[in-house]
GROMACS .gro file of C-alpha atoms in nm:
model
  189
    1SER     CA    1   8.570  11.254  10.254
    2SER     CA    2   8.472  11.618  10.244
    3GLU     CA    3   8.131  11.739  10.145
    4PRO     CA    4   8.120  11.853   9.781
    5GLY     CA    5   8.163  12.230   9.733
    6SER     CA    6   8.479  12.431   9.774
    7TRP     CA    7   8.731  12.531  10.038
    8GLU     CA    8   8.858  12.886  10.090
    9PRO     CA    9   9.233  12.899  10.152
   10PRO     CA   10   9.398  13.247  10.160
   11PHE     CA   11   9.478  13.260   9.786
   12GLY     CA   12   9.126  13.185   9.662
   13PRO     CA   13   8.873  12.901   9.642
   14MET     CA   14   8.971  12.540   9.580
   15PRO     CA   15   8.690  12.332   9.426
   16VAL     CA   16   8.616  11.988   9.563
   17HIS     CA   17   8.602  11.727   9.284
   18ARG     CA   18   8.241  11.625   9.352
   19GLU     CA   19   8.218  11.324   9.120
   20LEU     CA   20   8.549  11.172   9.230
   21THR     CA   21   8.473  11.238   9.599
   22LEU     CA   22   8.144  11.048   9.576
   23THR     CA   23   8.295  10.765   9.368
   24LEU     CA   24   8.587  10.713   9.608
   25ALA     CA   25   8.364  10.735   9.917
   26GLU     CA   26   8.129  10.474   9.773
   27ALA     CA   27   8.418  10.241   9.684
   28CYS     CA   28   8.550  10.252  10.041
   29GLY     CA   29   8.219  10.270  10.224
   30ALA     CA   30   8.315  10.613  10.360
   31GLU     CA   31   8.084  10.885  10.483
   32VAL     CA   32   8.081  11.211  10.287
   33SER     CA   33   8.078  11.499  10.535
   34ASP     CA   34   8.270  11.813  10.622
   35THR     CA   35   8.242  11.740  10.998
   36PRO     CA   36   8.575  11.549  11.028
   37PHE     CA   37   8.757  11.859  10.903
   38LEU     CA   38   8.625  12.093  11.174
   39HIS     CA   39   8.905  11.990  11.413
   40GLU     CA   40   9.151  11.841  11.163
   41HIS     CA   41   9.404  12.069  10.997
   42SER     CA   42   9.620  11.860  10.764
   43VAL     CA   43   9.419  11.939  10.449
   44GLU     CA   44   9.381  12.312  10.511
   45VAL     CA   45   9.755  12.361  10.564
   46GLN     CA   46   9.831  12.199  10.226
   47LEU     CA   47   9.575  12.387  10.015
   48PRO     CA   48   9.757  12.725  10.004
   49PHE     CA   49  10.065  12.553   9.859
   50LEU     CA   50   9.860  12.361   9.603
   51HIS     CA   51   9.669  12.675   9.507
   52TYR     CA   52   9.989  12.877   9.473
   53LEU     CA   53  10.147  12.614   9.247
   54TYR     CA   54   9.846  12.498   9.045
   55GLY     CA   55   9.562  12.748   9.087
   56GLU     CA   56   9.205  12.637   9.142
   57ILE     CA   57   9.255  12.265   9.081
   58PRO     CA   58   8.980  12.028   9.194
   59PHE     CA   59   9.073  11.804   9.486
   60VAL     CA   60   8.937  11.531   9.711
   61ALA     CA   61   8.998  11.551  10.086
   62ALA     CA   62   8.975  11.258  10.325
   63VAL     CA   63   9.036  11.193  10.692
   64VAL     CA   64   9.140  10.832  10.750
   65GLN     CA   65   9.092  10.651  11.080
   66PRO     CA   66   9.345  10.391  11.198
   67LEU     CA   67   9.328  10.086  10.971
   68SER     CA   68   9.441   9.727  10.999
   69GLN     CA   69   9.668   9.589  10.729
   70ARG     CA   70   9.375   9.406  10.572
   71GLU     CA   71   9.154   9.718  10.575
   72ALA     CA   72   9.427   9.938  10.427
   73GLU     CA   73   9.504   9.686  10.151
   74ALA     CA   74   9.135   9.644  10.061
   75ALA     CA   75   9.078  10.021  10.050
   76GLY     CA   76   9.404  10.075   9.858
   77GLN     CA   77   9.300   9.821   9.594
   78ALA     CA   78   8.951   9.972   9.564
   79LEU     CA   79   9.093  10.323   9.523
   80ALA     CA   80   9.362  10.207   9.279
   81GLN     CA   81   9.099  10.057   9.048
   82ILE     CA   82   8.932  10.397   9.026
   83LEU     CA   83   9.244  10.614   9.015
   84ALA     CA   84   9.462  10.406   8.780
   85ARG     CA   85   9.557  10.592   8.462
   86LYS     CA   86   9.417  10.924   8.587
   87PRO     CA   87   9.647  11.226   8.590
   88LEU     CA   88   9.665  11.303   8.959
   89ALA     CA   89   9.878  11.370   9.261
   90ILE     CA   90   9.816  11.197   9.593
   91LEU     CA   91   9.911  11.400   9.898
   92CYS     CA   92   9.925  11.233  10.239
   93SER     CA   93   9.977  11.464  10.536
   94THR     CA   94  10.058  11.371  10.896
   95ASP     CA   95  10.290  11.467  11.178
   96PHE     CA   96  10.532  11.203  11.299
   97THR     CA   97  10.651  11.153  11.659
   98HIS     CA   98  10.505  11.399  11.909
   99TYR     CA   99  10.670  11.552  12.217
  100GLU     CA  100  10.972  11.331  12.265
  101PRO     CA  101  11.339  11.434  12.275
  102HIS     CA  102  11.486  11.511  11.932
  103GLU     CA  103  11.714  11.204  11.910
  104VAL     CA  104  11.436  10.966  12.022
  105ALA     CA  105  11.187  11.117  11.777
  106LYS     CA  106  11.437  11.107  11.492
  107GLU     CA  107  11.524  10.741  11.557
  108LYS     CA  108  11.158  10.637  11.571
  109ASP     CA  109  11.055  10.842  11.271
  110LEU     CA  110  11.337  10.720  11.048
  111LEU     CA  111  11.244  10.360  11.135
  112ALA     CA  112  10.885  10.425  11.029
  113LEU     CA  113  10.992  10.622  10.722
  114ARG     CA  114  11.208  10.335  10.600
  115HIS     CA  115  10.896  10.118  10.583
  116VAL     CA  116  10.692  10.395  10.419
  117LEU     CA  117  10.957  10.452  10.151
  118ASP     CA  118  10.978  10.076  10.087
  119LEU     CA  119  10.595  10.053  10.071
  120ASP     CA  120  10.621   9.790  10.344
  121LEU     CA  121  10.278   9.807  10.507
  122PRO     CA  122  10.322   9.516  10.755
  123GLY     CA  123  10.661   9.653  10.863
  124PHE     CA  124  10.523  10.006  10.901
  125LEU     CA  125  10.226   9.900  11.115
  126SER     CA  126  10.447   9.669  11.321
  127VAL     CA  127  10.717   9.928  11.398
  128VAL     CA  128  10.458  10.197  11.482
  129LYS     CA  129  10.294   9.963  11.732
  130ALA     CA  130  10.612   9.807  11.875
  131ARG     CA  131  10.797  10.138  11.917
  132ARG     CA  132  10.484  10.335  12.016
  133ILE     CA  133  10.543  10.593  11.747
  134SER     CA  134  10.286  10.870  11.786
  135ILE     CA  135  10.205  10.932  11.420
  136CYS     CA  136   9.865  11.102  11.425
  137GLY     CA  137   9.783  11.001  11.066
  138VAL     CA  138   9.886  10.636  11.089
  139GLY     CA  139   9.566  10.531  10.908
  140ALA     CA  140   9.627  10.777  10.626
  141LEU     CA  141   9.987  10.658  10.586
  142ALA     CA  142   9.877  10.293  10.592
  143LEU     CA  143   9.621  10.364  10.320
  144PHE     CA  144   9.878  10.564  10.121
  145ILE     CA  145  10.128  10.276  10.136
  146ALA     CA  146   9.865  10.029  10.015
  147LEU     CA  147   9.745  10.265   9.741
  148ALA     CA  148  10.095  10.355   9.623
  149LYS     CA  149  10.186   9.987   9.606
  150ALA     CA  150   9.867   9.908   9.410
  151LEU     CA  151   9.944  10.196   9.169
  152ASP     CA  152  10.307  10.080   9.138
  153LEU     CA  153  10.453  10.406   9.274
  154ARG     CA  154  10.774  10.235   9.380
  155ALA     CA  155  11.030  10.505   9.299
  156SER     CA  156  11.043  10.680   9.636
  157GLU     CA  157  11.266  10.960   9.758
  158LEU     CA  158  11.284  11.120  10.101
  159LEU     CA  159  11.304  11.492  10.029
  160SER     CA  160  11.348  11.616  10.385
  161TYR     CA  161  11.317  11.512  10.749
  162ARG     CA  162  11.329  11.762  11.034
  163THR     CA  163  11.194  11.806  11.383
  164SER     CA  164  11.044  12.118  11.533
  165GLY     CA  165  11.348  12.131  11.762
  166GLU     CA  166  11.576  12.195  11.465
  167VAL     CA  167  11.371  12.504  11.384
  168ALA     CA  168  11.277  12.630  11.732
  169GLY     CA  169  11.595  12.519  11.911
  170MET     CA  170  11.408  12.337  12.188
  171MET     CA  171  11.525  11.976  12.158
  172ASP     CA  172  11.358  11.822  12.466
  173GLN     CA  173  11.006  11.788  12.317
  174VAL     CA  174  10.979  11.789  11.940
  175VAL     CA  175  10.743  11.690  11.661
  176GLY     CA  176  10.881  11.513  11.353
  177TYR     CA  177  10.806  11.609  10.993
  178ALA     CA  178  10.904  11.449  10.664
  179SER     CA  179  10.835  11.502  10.296
  180ALA     CA  180  10.877  11.235  10.034
  181ILE     CA  181  10.777  11.179   9.675
  182PHE     CA  182  10.666  10.855   9.510
  183ARG     CA  183  10.656  10.804   9.134
  184GLU     CA  184  10.595  10.527   8.891
  185VAL     CA  185  10.923  10.349   8.827
  186ASN     CA  186  10.941  10.471   8.466
  187ALA     CA  187  10.801  10.821   8.532
  188VAL     CA  188  10.999  11.127   8.434
  189ALA     CA  189  11.092  11.344   8.735
   0.00000   0.00000   0.00000
């Protein structure tokens, strides 16, 4: 988790939710430090969008190491007990397959995404390992799957999937990207 304070994206400061950061870190036995974010960019690329849409909303940032199924489920349950019934959005950011041909990357990524959308943690971890899918945030996605399942966010929708090749035109070595949304089954869109 990030050290309490604020981050400075281009549109203005974004306050870290100090109390929730410390509570969540304690529940998961995580270290609170800004050091993991020095070379990790997935939070900082999301903050300008969040700031543009919602202004200076407090947030909690976390870098998640690779987790086993058991570790992800335990952390997901611990976080769900704290986060249940709170008005919040959970954002999980990662690249998918790295530097493979477009068709190979797309096939691998869509296999993994099927398990993510179904909140199938064992299937997700299994296909990532068996197919050697180079998802850099596999731990974050594993934790998200476990947390979403514990919070009953079962209404999933894949909003978009693309590779860098579809944008840049170079299809021999691409990186995969997806966006999806998960809601409570009875939530209003």
